[in-house]
Amino acid sequence: MAMRYCTRCVYPAAAAAPLAFDENGVCSGCRAHVQRQKIDFSKRRPQLEELLSQYKTNGSNYDCIIPVSGGKDSYYQTHVIVKEMGLKPLLVTYHGNNYLPVGERNLFRMREVFDCDHVIFRPSVKALLALNRVGFRKMGDMNWHAHCGIFTYPVRAAYHFRVPLLIWGEHGYTDLAGMFSMNDYIEMTAKFRLEHAQRGFDWHDMVGQEGLVEKDLLWAKYPTDDEIDDVGIRGIYIFNYVPWEANDHAELVKKLYGWEESPEPFDRTYRRISNLDDMHENGIHDYMKFVKFGYGRATDHACKDIRAGLMTRDQGIEMVRKYDHIKPRDLYRWLDYVGMSEKEFDETADTFRDPRVWRRTADGKWEKDNIWDAR
């Protein structure tokens, strides 16, 4: 059966974030966006103010923790919390050793422009190299360590510093795929961290692989239920309470704080404002999504921009055609980084191809149903 595509955006049915389609062929991500457009955020802002007032301290501790990457969204959520709400947060970053120079400049600038204390955690390079190799071979995701670190270390910091409230940006699966209703006010959970962000794998699944031992992965251990309850740790998504549009965020934080987009174009997407904290997110990590599911970052970005009214569906299809299949240049940096040949990479990558998407031709090449053919 031919692959089904959303009739409003450009997502395929076999997406990494599970989608549903209505009777008109519109995906759940597009439906969630329409729901979001109908929300009166002026009524939700007082809800946020009331929530934050419960956690604002008398000066004896940080008011909250904001997990940040230094990206446009990190700047925006910190802007709202510091400049508009008047809280004193602790900024917390997991650094996976793959920052682009521009991304690192943005990250380091946050401490200065927001007058915040900032904890940046960097695992050992030896452990990161091992985790890159293990993640790629085990699940076709060399960035597993980053997903784990981003959703684990800030929560560990919340326990360590005894700061109950964590403030995240958007809930990605709701934004992209409509996993939840915007009326659910979804919050961060250990279940989402393990089953979705970490692909069902945890730190103990890595022990014994590539020489990794438990002490290499102390940062990857999520606090226990008793530790969560002891501090009262809670993680909210600020996009439930304020208007959220990435392109607007980028323009705002460029103007106010000197935030920089990438000066160079990416191989696999047209946007220069996203994923500057990891050169492989828009590159070889995203190429693996294409190998698995037949689409990539240009599809993700086009869907966002179609929904925002910045691009037509036909224009989005052309972005998909231009970028999604490209094997990016950063592959060779990664192969050298982890000590792997391109032949081994390709052979391993092929084992993760989703049979709902890919099929072999008579001459042994991979093919799939493309959105421009469906059109």
mmCIF file of C-alpha atoms in Angstrom:
data_model
loop_
_atom_site.group_PDB
_atom_site.id
_atom_site.type_symbol
_atom_site.label_atom_id
_atom_site.label_comp_id
_atom_site.label_asym_id
_atom_site.label_seq_id
_atom_site.Cartn_x
_atom_site.Cartn_y
_atom_site.Cartn_z
ATOM 1 C CA MET A 1 0.000 0.000 0.000
ATOM 2 C CA ALA A 2 1.305 3.467 -0.861
ATOM 3 C CA MET A 3 2.535 5.669 1.979
ATOM 4 C CA ARG A 4 -0.104 8.081 3.235
ATOM 5 C CA TYR A 5 0.752 11.773 3.656
ATOM 6 C CA CYS A 6 -1.111 14.511 5.487
ATOM 7 C CA THR A 7 -3.222 16.560 3.102
ATOM 8 C CA ARG A 8 -2.400 19.816 4.906
ATOM 9 C CA CYS A 9 1.306 19.504 5.830
ATOM 10 C CA VAL A 10 3.948 17.072 4.544
ATOM 11 C CA TYR A 11 4.158 14.401 7.259
ATOM 12 C CA PRO A 12 4.002 10.723 6.300
ATOM 13 C CA ALA A 13 1.936 8.214 8.270
ATOM 14 C CA ALA A 14 5.116 6.376 9.315
ATOM 15 C CA ALA A 15 6.448 9.314 11.330
ATOM 16 C CA ALA A 16 8.807 9.032 14.290
ATOM 17 C CA ALA A 17 6.181 10.791 16.404
ATOM 18 C CA PRO A 18 2.965 8.744 16.003
ATOM 19 C CA LEU A 19 0.269 10.471 13.935
ATOM 20 C CA ALA A 20 -3.432 9.939 13.403
ATOM 21 C CA PHE A 21 -5.450 11.161 10.401
ATOM 22 C CA ASP A 22 -9.007 12.501 10.331
ATOM 23 C CA GLU A 23 -11.638 11.825 7.670
ATOM 24 C CA ASN A 24 -10.115 14.582 5.496
ATOM 25 C CA GLY A 25 -6.616 13.145 5.665
ATOM 26 C CA VAL A 26 -5.372 15.887 8.042
ATOM 27 C CA CYS A 27 -2.824 14.714 10.604
ATOM 28 C CA SER A 28 -3.169 15.082 14.373
ATOM 29 C CA GLY A 29 -0.262 17.566 14.433
ATOM 30 C CA CYS A 30 -2.135 19.935 12.137
ATOM 31 C CA ARG A 31 -5.311 19.493 14.173
ATOM 32 C CA ALA A 32 -3.415 20.356 17.367
ATOM 33 C CA HIS A 33 -2.065 23.487 15.680
ATOM 34 C CA VAL A 34 -5.570 24.604 14.730
ATOM 35 C CA GLN A 35 -6.632 24.040 18.325
ATOM 36 C CA ARG A 36 -3.693 26.128 19.506
ATOM 37 C CA GLN A 37 -4.676 29.022 17.236
ATOM 38 C CA LYS A 38 -8.064 29.184 18.955
ATOM 39 C CA ILE A 39 -6.592 29.545 22.454
ATOM 40 C CA ASP A 40 -6.837 32.936 24.129
ATOM 41 C CA PHE A 41 -3.388 33.068 25.710
ATOM 42 C CA SER A 42 -4.244 36.313 27.480
ATOM 43 C CA LYS A 43 -6.396 34.123 29.753
ATOM 44 C CA ARG A 44 -3.647 31.562 30.242
ATOM 45 C CA ARG A 45 -1.000 34.069 31.294
ATOM 46 C CA PRO A 46 -2.651 34.666 34.704
ATOM 47 C CA GLN A 47 -2.647 30.900 35.169
ATOM 48 C CA LEU A 48 1.116 30.895 34.615
ATOM 49 C CA GLU A 49 1.586 33.811 36.997
ATOM 50 C CA GLU A 50 -0.408 32.024 39.693
ATOM 51 C CA LEU A 51 1.541 28.801 39.185
ATOM 52 C CA LEU A 52 4.905 30.586 39.382
ATOM 53 C CA SER A 53 3.890 32.498 42.501
ATOM 54 C CA GLN A 54 3.684 29.170 44.338
ATOM 55 C CA TYR A 55 7.378 28.525 43.676
ATOM 56 C CA LYS A 56 8.937 31.980 43.984
ATOM 57 C CA THR A 57 11.231 31.917 47.002
ATOM 58 C CA ASN A 58 12.134 34.626 49.483
ATOM 59 C CA GLY A 59 15.701 34.618 48.220
ATOM 60 C CA SER A 60 16.836 31.444 49.973
ATOM 61 C CA ASN A 61 17.011 29.401 46.785
ATOM 62 C CA TYR A 62 16.540 29.566 43.031
ATOM 63 C CA ASP A 63 12.919 30.036 41.988
ATOM 64 C CA CYS A 64 13.115 27.430 39.251
ATOM 65 C CA ILE A 65 15.421 25.562 36.885
ATOM 66 C CA ILE A 66 15.316 26.193 33.147
ATOM 67 C CA PRO A 67 16.930 23.482 30.994
ATOM 68 C CA VAL A 68 18.589 25.417 28.157
ATOM 69 C CA SER A 69 20.576 24.610 25.020
ATOM 70 C CA GLY A 70 21.318 28.211 24.050
ATOM 71 C CA GLY A 71 18.851 28.034 21.176
ATOM 72 C CA LYS A 72 16.168 30.521 20.216
ATOM 73 C CA ASP A 73 13.536 28.738 22.297
ATOM 74 C CA SER A 74 15.812 28.580 25.360
ATOM 75 C CA TYR A 75 16.332 32.319 25.071
ATOM 76 C CA TYR A 76 12.606 32.937 24.701
ATOM 77 C CA GLN A 77 11.520 30.850 27.685
ATOM 78 C CA THR A 78 14.258 32.463 29.811
ATOM 79 C CA HIS A 79 13.165 35.894 28.582
ATOM 80 C CA VAL A 80 9.595 35.213 29.701
ATOM 81 C CA ILE A 81 10.624 33.854 33.109
ATOM 82 C CA VAL A 82 13.323 36.431 33.928
ATOM 83 C CA LYS A 83 12.295 39.614 32.155
ATOM 84 C CA GLU A 84 8.509 39.299 32.215
ATOM 85 C CA MET A 85 7.838 37.182 35.312
ATOM 86 C CA GLY A 86 10.710 38.402 37.482
ATOM 87 C CA LEU A 87 11.982 35.031 38.677
ATOM 88 C CA LYS A 88 15.586 34.057 39.432
ATOM 89 C CA PRO A 89 16.223 30.722 37.675
ATOM 90 C CA LEU A 90 19.204 28.418 37.582
ATOM 91 C CA LEU A 91 20.046 27.624 33.960
ATOM 92 C CA VAL A 92 21.100 23.995 33.377
ATOM 93 C CA THR A 93 22.651 22.573 30.203
ATOM 94 C CA TYR A 94 23.668 19.107 29.080
ATOM 95 C CA HIS A 95 26.607 19.566 26.690
ATOM 96 C CA GLY A 96 27.066 16.615 24.347
ATOM 97 C CA ASN A 97 30.376 17.772 22.807
ATOM 98 C CA ASN A 98 28.890 18.540 19.372
ATOM 99 C CA TYR A 99 28.047 22.246 19.621
ATOM 100 C CA LEU A 100 28.508 24.415 16.572
ATOM 101 C CA PRO A 101 30.703 27.466 17.345
ATOM 102 C CA VAL A 102 27.722 29.791 16.904
ATOM 103 C CA GLY A 103 25.626 27.609 19.195
ATOM 104 C CA GLU A 104 28.269 27.667 21.890
ATOM 105 C CA ARG A 105 28.542 31.464 21.669
ATOM 106 C CA ASN A 106 24.783 31.704 22.158
ATOM 107 C CA LEU A 107 24.953 29.312 25.102
ATOM 108 C CA PHE A 108 27.702 31.187 26.949
ATOM 109 C CA ARG A 109 25.985 34.530 26.321
ATOM 110 C CA MET A 110 22.905 33.494 28.314
ATOM 111 C CA ARG A 111 24.639 33.878 31.689
ATOM 112 C CA GLU A 112 25.494 37.477 30.845
ATOM 113 C CA VAL A 113 22.344 38.760 29.169
ATOM 114 C CA PHE A 114 19.974 37.214 31.726
ATOM 115 C CA ASP A 115 22.210 37.650 34.815
ATOM 116 C CA CYS A 116 21.712 33.997 35.764
ATOM 117 C CA ASP A 117 23.838 31.316 37.341
ATOM 118 C CA HIS A 118 24.432 28.607 34.761
ATOM 119 C CA VAL A 119 25.473 24.978 35.236
ATOM 120 C CA ILE A 120 26.865 23.302 32.107
ATOM 121 C CA PHE A 121 27.445 19.570 32.475
ATOM 122 C CA ARG A 122 29.863 17.832 30.116
ATOM 123 C CA PRO A 123 30.308 14.032 30.322
ATOM 124 C CA SER A 124 33.754 12.629 29.658
ATOM 125 C CA VAL A 125 34.700 12.461 25.997
ATOM 126 C CA LYS A 126 35.608 8.781 26.293
ATOM 127 C CA ALA A 127 32.123 7.979 27.601
ATOM 128 C CA LEU A 128 30.489 10.101 24.897
ATOM 129 C CA LEU A 129 32.423 8.346 22.140
ATOM 130 C CA ALA A 130 31.351 4.978 23.511
ATOM 131 C CA LEU A 131 27.722 6.122 23.775
ATOM 132 C CA ASN A 132 27.773 7.416 20.186
ATOM 133 C CA ARG A 133 28.875 3.995 18.963
ATOM 134 C CA VAL A 134 26.506 2.044 21.223
ATOM 135 C CA GLY A 135 23.507 4.219 20.397
ATOM 136 C CA PHE A 136 24.111 3.928 16.679
ATOM 137 C CA ARG A 137 24.532 0.159 16.709
ATOM 138 C CA LYS A 138 21.761 -0.562 19.226
ATOM 139 C CA MET A 139 18.997 1.740 17.944
ATOM 140 C CA GLY A 140 20.333 3.664 14.961
ATOM 141 C CA ASP A 141 20.651 6.825 17.056
ATOM 142 C CA MET A 142 24.115 8.144 17.849
ATOM 143 C CA ASN A 143 22.487 11.010 19.785
ATOM 144 C CA TRP A 144 20.798 8.813 22.376
ATOM 145 C CA HIS A 145 23.171 10.205 24.985
ATOM 146 C CA ALA A 146 21.896 13.733 24.231
ATOM 147 C CA HIS A 147 18.229 12.769 24.572
ATOM 148 C CA CYS A 148 19.064 11.070 27.860
ATOM 149 C CA GLY A 149 21.182 13.967 29.135
ATOM 150 C CA ILE A 150 18.713 16.687 28.188
ATOM 151 C CA PHE A 151 15.821 14.948 29.972
ATOM 152 C CA THR A 152 17.819 13.592 32.922
ATOM 153 C CA TYR A 153 20.547 15.955 34.076
ATOM 154 C CA PRO A 154 18.289 18.998 34.713
ATOM 155 C CA VAL A 155 16.050 16.786 36.881
ATOM 156 C CA ARG A 156 19.109 15.541 38.765
ATOM 157 C CA ALA A 157 20.113 19.174 39.246
ATOM 158 C CA ALA A 158 16.630 19.943 40.592
ATOM 159 C CA TYR A 159 17.096 17.244 43.207
ATOM 160 C CA HIS A 160 20.663 18.294 44.019
ATOM 161 C CA PHE A 161 19.800 21.986 44.438
ATOM 162 C CA ARG A 162 16.347 21.203 45.881
ATOM 163 C CA VAL A 163 14.518 23.354 43.344
ATOM 164 C CA PRO A 164 11.058 21.863 42.752
ATOM 165 C CA LEU A 165 10.049 23.579 39.511
ATOM 166 C CA LEU A 166 11.568 22.929 36.087
ATOM 167 C CA ILE A 167 10.380 25.029 33.157
ATOM 168 C CA TRP A 168 10.677 23.406 29.747
ATOM 169 C CA GLY A 169 9.803 25.032 26.413
ATOM 170 C CA GLU A 170 7.496 23.123 24.091
ATOM 171 C CA HIS A 171 6.283 19.552 24.299
ATOM 172 C CA GLY A 172 7.714 18.440 20.971
ATOM 173 C CA TYR A 173 5.426 15.486 20.320
ATOM 174 C CA THR A 174 2.342 17.610 20.903
ATOM 175 C CA ASP A 175 3.678 20.419 18.740
ATOM 176 C CA LEU A 176 4.723 18.149 15.867
ATOM 177 C CA ALA A 177 2.249 15.297 16.061
ATOM 178 C CA GLY A 178 -0.619 16.274 18.345
ATOM 179 C CA MET A 179 0.170 13.618 20.961
ATOM 180 C CA PHE A 180 -1.917 15.525 23.517
ATOM 181 C CA SER A 181 -4.603 18.179 23.444
ATOM 182 C CA MET A 182 -3.524 21.727 24.237
ATOM 183 C CA ASN A 183 -6.181 21.601 26.956
ATOM 184 C CA ASP A 184 -4.321 18.809 28.757
ATOM 185 C CA TYR A 185 -1.598 21.151 30.070
ATOM 186 C CA ILE A 186 0.803 18.238 29.673
ATOM 187 C CA GLU A 187 3.784 18.162 32.071
ATOM 188 C CA MET A 188 7.161 16.414 31.970
ATOM 189 C CA THR A 189 7.072 12.763 33.055
ATOM 190 C CA ALA A 190 9.573 9.981 33.608
ATOM 191 C CA LYS A 191 7.428 7.850 31.305
ATOM 192 C CA PHE A 192 7.879 10.275 28.391
ATOM 193 C CA ARG A 193 11.621 10.489 29.084
ATOM 194 C CA LEU A 194 12.106 6.729 28.941
ATOM 195 C CA GLU A 195 9.602 5.572 26.349
ATOM 196 C CA HIS A 196 9.882 8.398 23.834
ATOM 197 C CA ALA A 197 12.945 10.595 24.369
ATOM 198 C CA GLN A 198 15.186 7.612 25.165
ATOM 199 C CA ARG A 199 13.598 5.085 22.786
ATOM 200 C CA GLY A 200 12.877 2.723 25.700
ATOM 201 C CA PHE A 201 16.544 2.398 26.712
ATOM 202 C CA ASP A 202 18.075 3.568 29.997
ATOM 203 C CA TRP A 203 21.572 3.977 31.420
ATOM 204 C CA HIS A 204 21.828 0.360 32.610
ATOM 205 C CA ASP A 205 21.285 -0.868 29.030
ATOM 206 C CA MET A 206 24.605 0.790 28.131
ATOM 207 C CA VAL A 207 26.686 -0.742 30.937
ATOM 208 C CA GLY A 208 29.084 -3.343 29.595
ATOM 209 C CA GLN A 209 28.900 -1.945 26.067
ATOM 210 C CA GLU A 210 32.097 -0.455 24.592
ATOM 211 C CA GLY A 211 33.738 -0.673 28.014
ATOM 212 C CA LEU A 212 31.133 1.517 29.740
ATOM 213 C CA VAL A 213 30.716 1.030 33.482
ATOM 214 C CA GLU A 214 28.139 2.403 35.906
ATOM 215 C CA LYS A 215 30.395 5.245 37.050
ATOM 216 C CA ASP A 216 30.541 6.544 33.463
ATOM 217 C CA LEU A 217 26.768 7.037 33.550
ATOM 218 C CA LEU A 218 26.003 8.538 36.948
ATOM 219 C CA TRP A 219 24.644 11.640 35.207
ATOM 220 C CA ALA A 220 22.174 9.490 33.277
ATOM 221 C CA LYS A 221 20.416 8.109 36.345
ATOM 222 C CA TYR A 222 16.983 9.654 36.779
ATOM 223 C CA PRO A 223 16.061 10.486 40.385
ATOM 224 C CA THR A 224 14.028 7.832 42.180
ATOM 225 C CA ASP A 225 10.342 8.319 42.938
ATOM 226 C CA ASP A 226 11.229 8.947 46.577
ATOM 227 C CA GLU A 227 13.745 11.625 45.564
ATOM 228 C CA ILE A 228 11.197 13.267 43.254
ATOM 229 C CA ASP A 229 8.634 13.291 46.060
ATOM 230 C CA ASP A 230 11.162 14.519 48.626
ATOM 231 C CA VAL A 231 11.760 17.734 46.670
ATOM 232 C CA GLY A 232 8.341 17.858 44.988
ATOM 233 C CA ILE A 233 9.899 18.052 41.535
ATOM 234 C CA ARG A 234 7.554 19.138 38.766
ATOM 235 C CA GLY A 235 8.292 19.992 35.123
ATOM 236 C CA ILE A 236 5.942 22.287 33.204
ATOM 237 C CA TYR A 237 5.969 23.228 29.527
ATOM 238 C CA ILE A 238 5.728 26.993 29.139
ATOM 239 C CA PHE A 239 4.244 26.649 25.634
ATOM 240 C CA ASN A 240 0.975 25.719 27.370
ATOM 241 C CA TYR A 241 0.745 29.273 28.682
ATOM 242 C CA VAL A 242 2.289 31.647 26.113
ATOM 243 C CA PRO A 243 2.134 32.028 22.318
ATOM 244 C CA TRP A 244 4.797 29.815 20.736
ATOM 245 C CA GLU A 245 6.247 30.327 17.249
ATOM 246 C CA ALA A 246 9.925 29.584 16.682
ATOM 247 C CA ASN A 247 10.453 32.086 13.878
ATOM 248 C CA ASP A 248 9.098 34.864 16.105
ATOM 249 C CA HIS A 249 11.330 33.736 18.953
ATOM 250 C CA ALA A 250 14.395 33.968 16.729
ATOM 251 C CA GLU A 251 13.616 37.508 15.628
ATOM 252 C CA LEU A 252 12.879 38.644 19.175
ATOM 253 C CA VAL A 253 16.046 37.247 20.757
ATOM 254 C CA LYS A 254 18.234 38.485 17.887
ATOM 255 C CA LYS A 255 16.948 41.990 18.544
ATOM 256 C CA LEU A 256 17.083 41.918 22.346
ATOM 257 C CA TYR A 257 20.077 39.726 23.108
ATOM 258 C CA GLY A 258 22.244 39.434 20.014
ATOM 259 C CA TRP A 259 21.350 35.787 19.471
ATOM 260 C CA GLU A 260 22.952 34.402 16.298
ATOM 261 C CA GLU A 261 21.588 31.986 13.716
ATOM 262 C CA SER A 262 23.943 29.736 11.767
ATOM 263 C CA PRO A 263 26.066 31.772 9.330
ATOM 264 C CA GLU A 264 26.320 28.703 7.082
ATOM 265 C CA PRO A 265 23.478 26.731 5.452
ATOM 266 C CA PHE A 266 22.808 23.165 6.526
ATOM 267 C CA ASP A 267 22.914 20.236 4.128
ATOM 268 C CA ARG A 268 19.572 18.746 5.188
ATOM 269 C CA THR A 269 17.295 21.701 5.923
ATOM 270 C CA TYR A 270 16.649 25.260 4.833
ATOM 271 C CA ARG A 271 16.343 26.711 8.351
ATOM 272 C CA ARG A 272 19.382 28.269 10.022
ATOM 273 C CA ILE A 273 17.759 28.968 13.374
ATOM 274 C CA SER A 274 17.382 25.433 14.736
ATOM 275 C CA ASN A 275 19.576 22.773 16.386
ATOM 276 C CA LEU A 276 22.754 24.812 16.798
ATOM 277 C CA ASP A 277 23.612 22.884 19.974
ATOM 278 C CA ASP A 278 24.492 19.758 17.995
ATOM 279 C CA MET A 279 26.003 19.747 14.520
ATOM 280 C CA HIS A 280 24.607 16.245 13.946
ATOM 281 C CA GLU A 281 20.963 17.030 14.800
ATOM 282 C CA ASN A 282 20.469 18.668 11.402
ATOM 283 C CA GLY A 283 23.051 16.352 9.875
ATOM 284 C CA ILE A 284 23.887 12.683 10.279
ATOM 285 C CA HIS A 285 21.515 12.080 13.202
ATOM 286 C CA ASP A 286 18.709 13.452 11.065
ATOM 287 C CA TYR A 287 19.917 11.442 8.062
ATOM 288 C CA MET A 288 19.298 8.344 10.175
ATOM 289 C CA LYS A 289 15.674 9.433 10.553
ATOM 290 C CA PHE A 290 15.472 9.521 6.767
ATOM 291 C CA VAL A 291 17.035 6.052 6.557
ATOM 292 C CA LYS A 292 14.540 4.732 9.090
ATOM 293 C CA PHE A 293 11.330 6.553 8.211
ATOM 294 C CA GLY A 294 11.939 8.139 4.829
ATOM 295 C CA TYR A 295 11.795 11.797 5.917
ATOM 296 C CA GLY A 296 13.974 14.299 7.738
ATOM 297 C CA ARG A 297 14.445 17.715 9.288
ATOM 298 C CA ALA A 298 13.303 19.608 6.206
ATOM 299 C CA THR A 299 9.958 17.808 6.559
ATOM 300 C CA ASP A 300 9.761 18.783 10.238
ATOM 301 C CA HIS A 301 10.578 22.409 9.515
ATOM 302 C CA ALA A 302 8.294 22.617 6.495
ATOM 303 C CA CYS A 303 5.392 21.236 8.547
ATOM 304 C CA LYS A 304 5.951 23.912 11.192
ATOM 305 C CA ASP A 305 6.164 26.680 8.592
ATOM 306 C CA ILE A 306 3.123 25.461 6.623
ATOM 307 C CA ARG A 307 1.074 25.453 9.821
ATOM 308 C CA ALA A 308 2.370 28.932 10.701
ATOM 309 C CA GLY A 309 1.282 30.225 7.290
ATOM 310 C CA LEU A 310 4.840 30.992 6.210
ATOM 311 C CA MET A 311 4.928 28.407 3.421
ATOM 312 C CA THR A 312 2.438 26.673 1.141
ATOM 313 C CA ARG A 313 2.187 22.907 1.063
ATOM 314 C CA ASP A 314 3.593 22.870 -2.480
ATOM 315 C CA GLN A 315 6.578 24.922 -1.315
ATOM 316 C CA GLY A 316 7.020 22.509 1.574
ATOM 317 C CA ILE A 317 7.029 19.558 -0.803
ATOM 318 C CA GLU A 318 9.831 21.182 -2.776
ATOM 319 C CA MET A 319 11.855 21.633 0.430
ATOM 320 C CA VAL A 320 11.341 17.926 1.174
ATOM 321 C CA ARG A 321 12.420 16.994 -2.352
ATOM 322 C CA LYS A 322 15.518 19.190 -2.121
ATOM 323 C CA TYR A 323 16.830 18.284 1.331
ATOM 324 C CA ASP A 324 15.458 15.122 2.916
ATOM 325 C CA HIS A 325 17.571 12.595 0.999
ATOM 326 C CA ILE A 326 20.956 14.359 1.313
ATOM 327 C CA LYS A 327 23.802 12.468 2.959
ATOM 328 C CA PRO A 328 25.455 15.309 4.901
ATOM 329 C CA ARG A 329 29.087 16.340 5.156
ATOM 330 C CA ASP A 330 29.200 16.055 8.938
ATOM 331 C CA LEU A 331 29.092 12.258 8.513
ATOM 332 C CA TYR A 332 32.828 12.306 7.951
ATOM 333 C CA ARG A 333 33.447 14.286 11.125
ATOM 334 C CA TRP A 334 31.385 11.723 13.042
ATOM 335 C CA LEU A 335 33.096 8.721 11.451
ATOM 336 C CA ASP A 336 36.488 10.147 12.430
ATOM 337 C CA TYR A 337 35.153 11.051 15.892
ATOM 338 C CA VAL A 338 34.052 7.500 16.703
ATOM 339 C CA GLY A 339 36.516 5.535 14.536
ATOM 340 C CA MET A 340 34.125 3.924 12.066
ATOM 341 C CA SER A 341 34.262 3.364 8.313
ATOM 342 C CA GLU A 342 31.575 4.661 5.960
ATOM 343 C CA LYS A 343 30.975 1.092 4.790
ATOM 344 C CA GLU A 344 30.195 -0.047 8.341
ATOM 345 C CA PHE A 345 27.977 2.996 8.831
ATOM 346 C CA ASP A 346 25.932 2.279 5.691
ATOM 347 C CA GLU A 347 25.573 -1.433 6.413
ATOM 348 C CA THR A 348 24.464 -0.783 9.989
ATOM 349 C CA ALA A 349 22.113 2.046 8.958
ATOM 350 C CA ASP A 350 20.341 -0.210 6.450
ATOM 351 C CA THR A 351 19.345 -2.632 9.224
ATOM 352 C CA PHE A 352 17.084 0.060 10.705
ATOM 353 C CA ARG A 353 14.987 0.766 7.595
ATOM 354 C CA ASP A 354 11.263 0.581 8.334
ATOM 355 C CA PRO A 355 9.603 -2.001 6.037
ATOM 356 C CA ARG A 356 6.449 0.150 5.986
ATOM 357 C CA VAL A 357 8.504 2.752 4.124
ATOM 358 C CA TRP A 358 11.343 1.097 2.212
ATOM 359 C CA ARG A 359 11.543 -1.718 -0.318
ATOM 360 C CA ARG A 360 14.337 -3.137 -2.455
ATOM 361 C CA THR A 361 14.231 -2.809 -6.226
ATOM 362 C CA ALA A 362 15.263 -5.648 -8.516
ATOM 363 C CA ASP A 363 18.769 -4.171 -8.770
ATOM 364 C CA GLY A 364 19.125 -3.942 -4.971
ATOM 365 C CA LYS A 365 18.469 -0.213 -4.498
ATOM 366 C CA TRP A 366 16.187 1.197 -1.814
ATOM 367 C CA GLU A 367 13.023 2.996 -2.880
ATOM 368 C CA LYS A 368 9.932 4.463 -1.216
ATOM 369 C CA ASP A 369 6.715 6.327 -2.053
ATOM 370 C CA ASN A 370 7.501 10.048 -2.276
ATOM 371 C CA ILE A 371 5.102 12.844 -1.409
ATOM 372 C CA TRP A 372 5.530 14.514 -4.808
ATOM 373 C CA ASP A 373 4.397 11.292 -6.490
ATOM 374 C CA ALA A 374 1.371 11.101 -4.172
ATOM 375 C CA ARG A 375 0.515 14.658 -5.121
#
